[in-house]
Amino acid sequence: MDNTQKGLEISDEDIRAALREIKTYVDITEDDLKKIYSIALRHAKERLASKISVSDVMTKNVVTISKNADIHEASRLLSENGISGLPVVDDDNHVIGIITEADLLLMVGMRQGYTFKDIIRHLLGEPLSGRKNGNKVEDVMTSPAMTTKADADIREVARILDERRIKRLPVVDSENRLIGIISRADIVRAIGAR
């Protein structure tokens, strides 16, 4: 056995006891069984070592907004903080939606692909057709928002971000209260740091 696997070592007597406990014939030598066990244990350790939890890389100080806030406030928060999306939370910090630059662009009738600068110009008075009614965050937010848990593997989050073509996921506790946010940039930084 690999002596570096402290706490997980098994002795020859452990192997013999396990073989006796199995009440059927097993055509394997003790040495082969120990080799299989060691290899499986190494694979399990490698798998666990390569896992990076969302809680290890998420941003904990999250800029949020209320559903009753004005879209101009959402625009200002996005711009001032250099971010492209805000979780929308209720008074108890439950995530009830998310508002992004794309939501604001669509609200003012712009197709996706316009820049944030374009929406600011429109908000300052330049007319555009196709604008939806409503000036509150709840009028344009995406709800319900997709979320993730702190113990999720960032590889799973990366897959979701890619498949859904989104840039971030709010991180919530068991009661759907916001505890952080994880973005594509957070994942890239974590991979680069390894």
CSV table of N, CA and C in Angstrom, one decimal, residues 53-131:
chain,number,residue,atom,x,y,z
A,53,SER,N,-14.1,24.3,-5.8
A,53,SER,CA,-15.5,24.6,-5.5
A,53,SER,C,-15.8,26.1,-5.8
A,54,VAL,N,-17.0,26.3,-6.1
A,54,VAL,CA,-17.5,27.7,-6.4
A,54,VAL,C,-17.1,28.6,-5.3
A,55,SER,N,-17.2,28.2,-4.0
A,55,SER,CA,-16.9,29.0,-2.9
A,55,SER,C,-15.5,29.5,-2.8
A,56,ASP,N,-14.6,28.7,-3.5
A,56,ASP,CA,-13.2,29.1,-3.5
A,56,ASP,C,-12.9,30.2,-4.5
A,57,VAL,N,-13.7,30.5,-5.4
A,57,VAL,CA,-13.4,31.5,-6.4
A,57,VAL,C,-14.5,32.6,-6.6
A,58,MET,N,-15.6,32.4,-6.0
A,58,MET,CA,-16.7,33.4,-6.2
A,58,MET,C,-16.4,34.7,-5.6
A,59,THR,N,-17.1,35.7,-6.1
A,59,THR,CA,-17.0,37.1,-5.5
A,59,THR,C,-18.0,37.2,-4.4
A,60,LYS,N,-17.6,37.5,-3.2
A,60,LYS,CA,-18.5,37.5,-2.1
A,60,LYS,C,-19.2,38.9,-1.9
A,61,ASN,N,-18.5,39.9,-2.3
A,61,ASN,CA,-19.1,41.3,-2.1
A,61,ASN,C,-19.8,41.6,-3.4
A,62,VAL,N,-21.1,41.3,-3.4
A,62,VAL,CA,-21.9,41.4,-4.7
A,62,VAL,C,-22.7,42.7,-4.7
A,63,VAL,N,-22.7,43.3,-5.8
A,63,VAL,CA,-23.5,44.5,-6.0
A,63,VAL,C,-24.9,44.0,-6.5
A,64,THR,N,-25.9,44.4,-5.8
A,64,THR,CA,-27.3,43.9,-6.0
A,64,THR,C,-28.2,45.1,-6.3
A,65,ILE,N,-29.4,44.7,-6.7
A,65,ILE,CA,-30.4,45.8,-6.9
A,65,ILE,C,-31.8,45.2,-6.5
A,66,SER,N,-32.7,46.1,-6.2
A,66,SER,CA,-34.1,45.7,-5.8
A,66,SER,C,-35.0,45.7,-7.1
A,67,LYS,N,-36.0,44.9,-7.1
A,67,LYS,CA,-36.9,44.8,-8.3
A,67,LYS,C,-37.6,46.2,-8.5
A,68,ASN,N,-37.8,47.0,-7.4
A,68,ASN,CA,-38.5,48.2,-7.6
A,68,ASN,C,-37.6,49.4,-8.0
A,69,ALA,N,-36.3,49.1,-8.1
A,69,ALA,CA,-35.4,50.2,-8.5
A,69,ALA,C,-35.6,50.6,-10.0
A,70,ASP,N,-35.3,51.8,-10.2
A,70,ASP,CA,-35.4,52.4,-11.6
A,70,ASP,C,-34.3,51.8,-12.5
A,71,ILE,N,-34.6,51.6,-13.8
A,71,ILE,CA,-33.6,51.1,-14.7
A,71,ILE,C,-32.4,52.0,-14.8
A,72,HIS,N,-32.6,53.3,-14.5
A,72,HIS,CA,-31.4,54.2,-14.5
A,72,HIS,C,-30.4,53.8,-13.4
A,73,GLU,N,-31.0,53.4,-12.3
A,73,GLU,CA,-30.1,53.0,-11.2
A,73,GLU,C,-29.4,51.7,-11.5
A,74,ALA,N,-30.0,50.8,-12.2
A,74,ALA,CA,-29.4,49.6,-12.7
A,74,ALA,C,-28.3,49.9,-13.6
A,75,SER,N,-28.5,50.8,-14.5
A,75,SER,CA,-27.6,51.2,-15.5
A,75,SER,C,-26.3,51.9,-14.8
A,76,ARG,N,-26.6,52.7,-13.8
A,76,ARG,CA,-25.5,53.4,-13.1
A,76,ARG,C,-24.7,52.4,-12.4
A,77,LEU,N,-25.3,51.4,-11.7
A,77,LEU,CA,-24.5,50.4,-11.0
A,77,LEU,C,-23.7,49.6,-11.9
A,78,LEU,N,-24.2,49.2,-13.0
A,78,LEU,CA,-23.5,48.4,-14.0
A,78,LEU,C,-22.3,49.2,-14.5
A,79,SER,N,-22.5,50.4,-14.8
A,79,SER,CA,-21.4,51.3,-15.3
A,79,SER,C,-20.4,51.6,-14.3
A,80,GLU,N,-20.8,52.0,-13.1
A,80,GLU,CA,-19.8,52.4,-12.1
A,80,GLU,C,-19.0,51.3,-11.6
A,81,ASN,N,-19.6,50.1,-11.6
A,81,ASN,CA,-18.8,48.9,-11.0
A,81,ASN,C,-18.1,48.1,-12.1
A,82,GLY,N,-18.3,48.5,-13.4
A,82,GLY,CA,-17.6,47.8,-14.4
A,82,GLY,C,-18.1,46.3,-14.5
A,83,ILE,N,-19.4,46.1,-14.3
A,83,ILE,CA,-19.9,44.7,-14.4
A,83,ILE,C,-21.0,44.7,-15.4
A,84,SER,N,-21.4,43.5,-15.8
A,84,SER,CA,-22.4,43.4,-16.9
A,84,SER,C,-23.7,42.8,-16.4
A,85,GLY,N,-23.9,42.5,-15.1
A,85,GLY,CA,-25.1,42.0,-14.6
A,85,GLY,C,-25.2,42.1,-13.1
A,86,LEU,N,-26.5,42.2,-12.7
A,86,LEU,CA,-26.8,42.4,-11.2
A,86,LEU,C,-27.8,41.4,-10.8
A,87,PRO,N,-27.6,40.7,-9.7
A,87,PRO,CA,-28.6,39.9,-9.1
A,87,PRO,C,-29.7,40.9,-8.5
A,88,VAL,N,-31.0,40.5,-8.7
A,88,VAL,CA,-32.1,41.2,-8.2
A,88,VAL,C,-32.5,40.5,-7.0
A,89,VAL,N,-32.6,41.1,-5.8
A,89,VAL,CA,-32.9,40.5,-4.5
A,89,VAL,C,-34.1,41.1,-3.8
A,90,ASP,N,-34.7,40.3,-3.0
A,90,ASP,CA,-35.8,40.9,-2.2
A,90,ASP,C,-35.2,41.4,-0.9
A,91,ASP,N,-36.1,41.8,0.0
A,91,ASP,CA,-35.7,42.4,1.3
A,91,ASP,C,-34.9,41.4,2.2
A,92,ASP,N,-35.1,40.1,1.9
A,92,ASP,CA,-34.4,39.1,2.7
A,92,ASP,C,-33.2,38.5,2.0
A,93,ASN,N,-32.8,39.2,0.9
A,93,ASN,CA,-31.6,38.8,0.1
A,93,ASN,C,-31.8,37.5,-0.7
A,94,HIS,N,-33.1,37.2,-1.0
A,94,HIS,CA,-33.4,36.0,-1.8
A,94,HIS,C,-33.2,36.5,-3.3
A,95,VAL,N,-32.6,35.7,-4.1
A,95,VAL,CA,-32.4,36.0,-5.5
A,95,VAL,C,-33.8,35.8,-6.2
A,96,ILE,N,-34.3,36.9,-6.8
A,96,ILE,CA,-35.6,36.7,-7.5
A,96,ILE,C,-35.4,37.0,-9.0
A,97,GLY,N,-34.2,37.4,-9.4
A,97,GLY,CA,-34.0,37.6,-10.9
A,97,GLY,C,-32.6,38.1,-11.1
A,98,ILE,N,-32.3,38.5,-12.3
A,98,ILE,CA,-31.0,39.1,-12.7
A,98,ILE,C,-31.3,40.1,-13.8
A,99,ILE,N,-30.6,41.1,-13.8
A,99,ILE,CA,-30.7,42.1,-14.8
A,99,ILE,C,-29.3,42.3,-15.4
A,100,THR,N,-29.2,42.3,-16.7
A,100,THR,CA,-27.9,42.4,-17.4
A,100,THR,C,-28.0,43.6,-18.4
A,101,GLU,N,-26.8,43.9,-18.9
A,101,GLU,CA,-26.7,44.9,-20.0
A,101,GLU,C,-27.6,44.5,-21.1
A,102,ALA,N,-27.6,43.2,-21.5
A,102,ALA,CA,-28.5,42.7,-22.6
A,102,ALA,C,-29.9,43.0,-22.3
A,103,ASP,N,-30.4,42.8,-21.1
A,103,ASP,CA,-31.8,43.1,-20.7
A,103,ASP,C,-32.1,44.6,-21.0
A,104,LEU,N,-31.2,45.4,-20.6
A,104,LEU,CA,-31.4,46.9,-20.8
A,104,LEU,C,-31.4,47.2,-22.3
A,105,LEU,N,-30.5,46.6,-23.0
A,105,LEU,CA,-30.5,46.9,-24.4
A,105,LEU,C,-31.7,46.4,-25.1
A,106,LEU,N,-32.2,45.3,-24.7
A,106,LEU,CA,-33.5,44.8,-25.3
A,106,LEU,C,-34.6,45.6,-24.9
A,107,MET,N,-34.6,46.2,-23.7
A,107,MET,CA,-35.7,47.0,-23.2
A,107,MET,C,-35.9,48.3,-24.1
A,108,VAL,N,-34.8,48.8,-24.5
A,108,VAL,CA,-34.8,50.1,-25.2
A,108,VAL,C,-34.9,49.8,-26.7
A,109,GLY,N,-35.1,48.5,-27.1
A,109,GLY,CA,-35.3,48.2,-28.5
A,109,GLY,C,-34.1,47.9,-29.3
A,110,MET,N,-33.0,47.8,-28.6
A,110,MET,CA,-31.7,47.5,-29.3
A,110,MET,C,-31.5,46.0,-29.4
A,111,ARG,N,-31.0,45.5,-30.5
A,111,ARG,CA,-30.7,44.1,-30.6
A,111,ARG,C,-29.4,43.8,-29.8
A,112,GLN,N,-29.3,42.6,-29.4
A,112,GLN,CA,-28.0,42.2,-28.8
A,112,GLN,C,-26.9,42.4,-29.7
A,113,GLY,N,-25.8,42.9,-29.2
A,113,GLY,CA,-24.7,43.2,-30.0
A,113,GLY,C,-24.3,44.7,-29.9
A,114,TYR,N,-25.3,45.5,-29.5
A,114,TYR,CA,-25.0,46.9,-29.3
A,114,TYR,C,-24.2,47.1,-28.0
A,115,THR,N,-23.5,48.2,-27.9
A,115,THR,CA,-22.6,48.4,-26.8
A,115,THR,C,-23.3,49.0,-25.6
A,116,PHE,N,-22.7,49.0,-24.5
A,116,PHE,CA,-23.3,49.6,-23.3
A,116,PHE,C,-23.3,51.1,-23.5
A,117,LYS,N,-22.4,51.6,-24.3
A,117,LYS,CA,-22.3,53.1,-24.6
A,117,LYS,C,-23.6,53.5,-25.4
A,118,ASP,N,-24.0,52.6,-26.3
A,118,ASP,CA,-25.2,52.8,-27.0
A,118,ASP,C,-26.5,53.0,-26.2
A,119,ILE,N,-26.6,52.2,-25.2
A,119,ILE,CA,-27.8,52.3,-24.3
A,119,ILE,C,-27.7,53.6,-23.5
A,120,ILE,N,-26.5,53.9,-23.0
A,120,ILE,CA,-26.4,55.2,-22.3
A,120,ILE,C,-26.9,56.4,-23.1
A,121,ARG,N,-26.4,56.4,-24.4
A,121,ARG,CA,-26.9,57.5,-25.3
A,121,ARG,C,-28.4,57.5,-25.4
A,122,HIS,N,-29.0,56.3,-25.5
A,122,HIS,CA,-30.4,56.3,-25.6
A,122,HIS,C,-31.1,56.7,-24.3
A,123,LEU,N,-30.6,56.3,-23.2
A,123,LEU,CA,-31.1,56.7,-21.9
A,123,LEU,C,-31.0,58.2,-21.7
A,124,LEU,N,-30.1,58.8,-22.4
A,124,LEU,CA,-29.9,60.3,-22.3
A,124,LEU,C,-30.8,61.0,-23.3
A,125,GLY,N,-31.6,60.3,-24.1
A,125,GLY,CA,-32.6,61.0,-24.9
A,125,GLY,C,-32.7,60.6,-26.3
A,126,GLU,N,-31.8,59.8,-26.8
A,126,GLU,CA,-31.8,59.5,-28.3
A,126,GLU,C,-32.9,58.5,-28.5
A,127,PRO,N,-33.9,58.7,-29.4
A,127,PRO,CA,-35.0,57.8,-29.6
A,127,PRO,C,-34.7,56.5,-30.3
A,128,LEU,N,-35.4,55.5,-29.9
A,128,LEU,CA,-35.2,54.2,-30.5
A,128,LEU,C,-36.6,53.6,-30.6
A,129,SER,N,-36.9,52.8,-31.6
A,129,SER,CA,-38.2,52.1,-31.7
A,129,SER,C,-38.1,50.8,-31.0
A,130,GLY,N,-39.3,50.3,-30.7
A,130,GLY,CA,-39.4,48.9,-30.1
A,130,GLY,C,-39.2,48.8,-28.6
A,131,ARG,N,-39.3,50.0,-28.0
A,131,ARG,CA,-39.1,50.0,-26.5
A,131,ARG,C,-40.3,49.4,-25.8
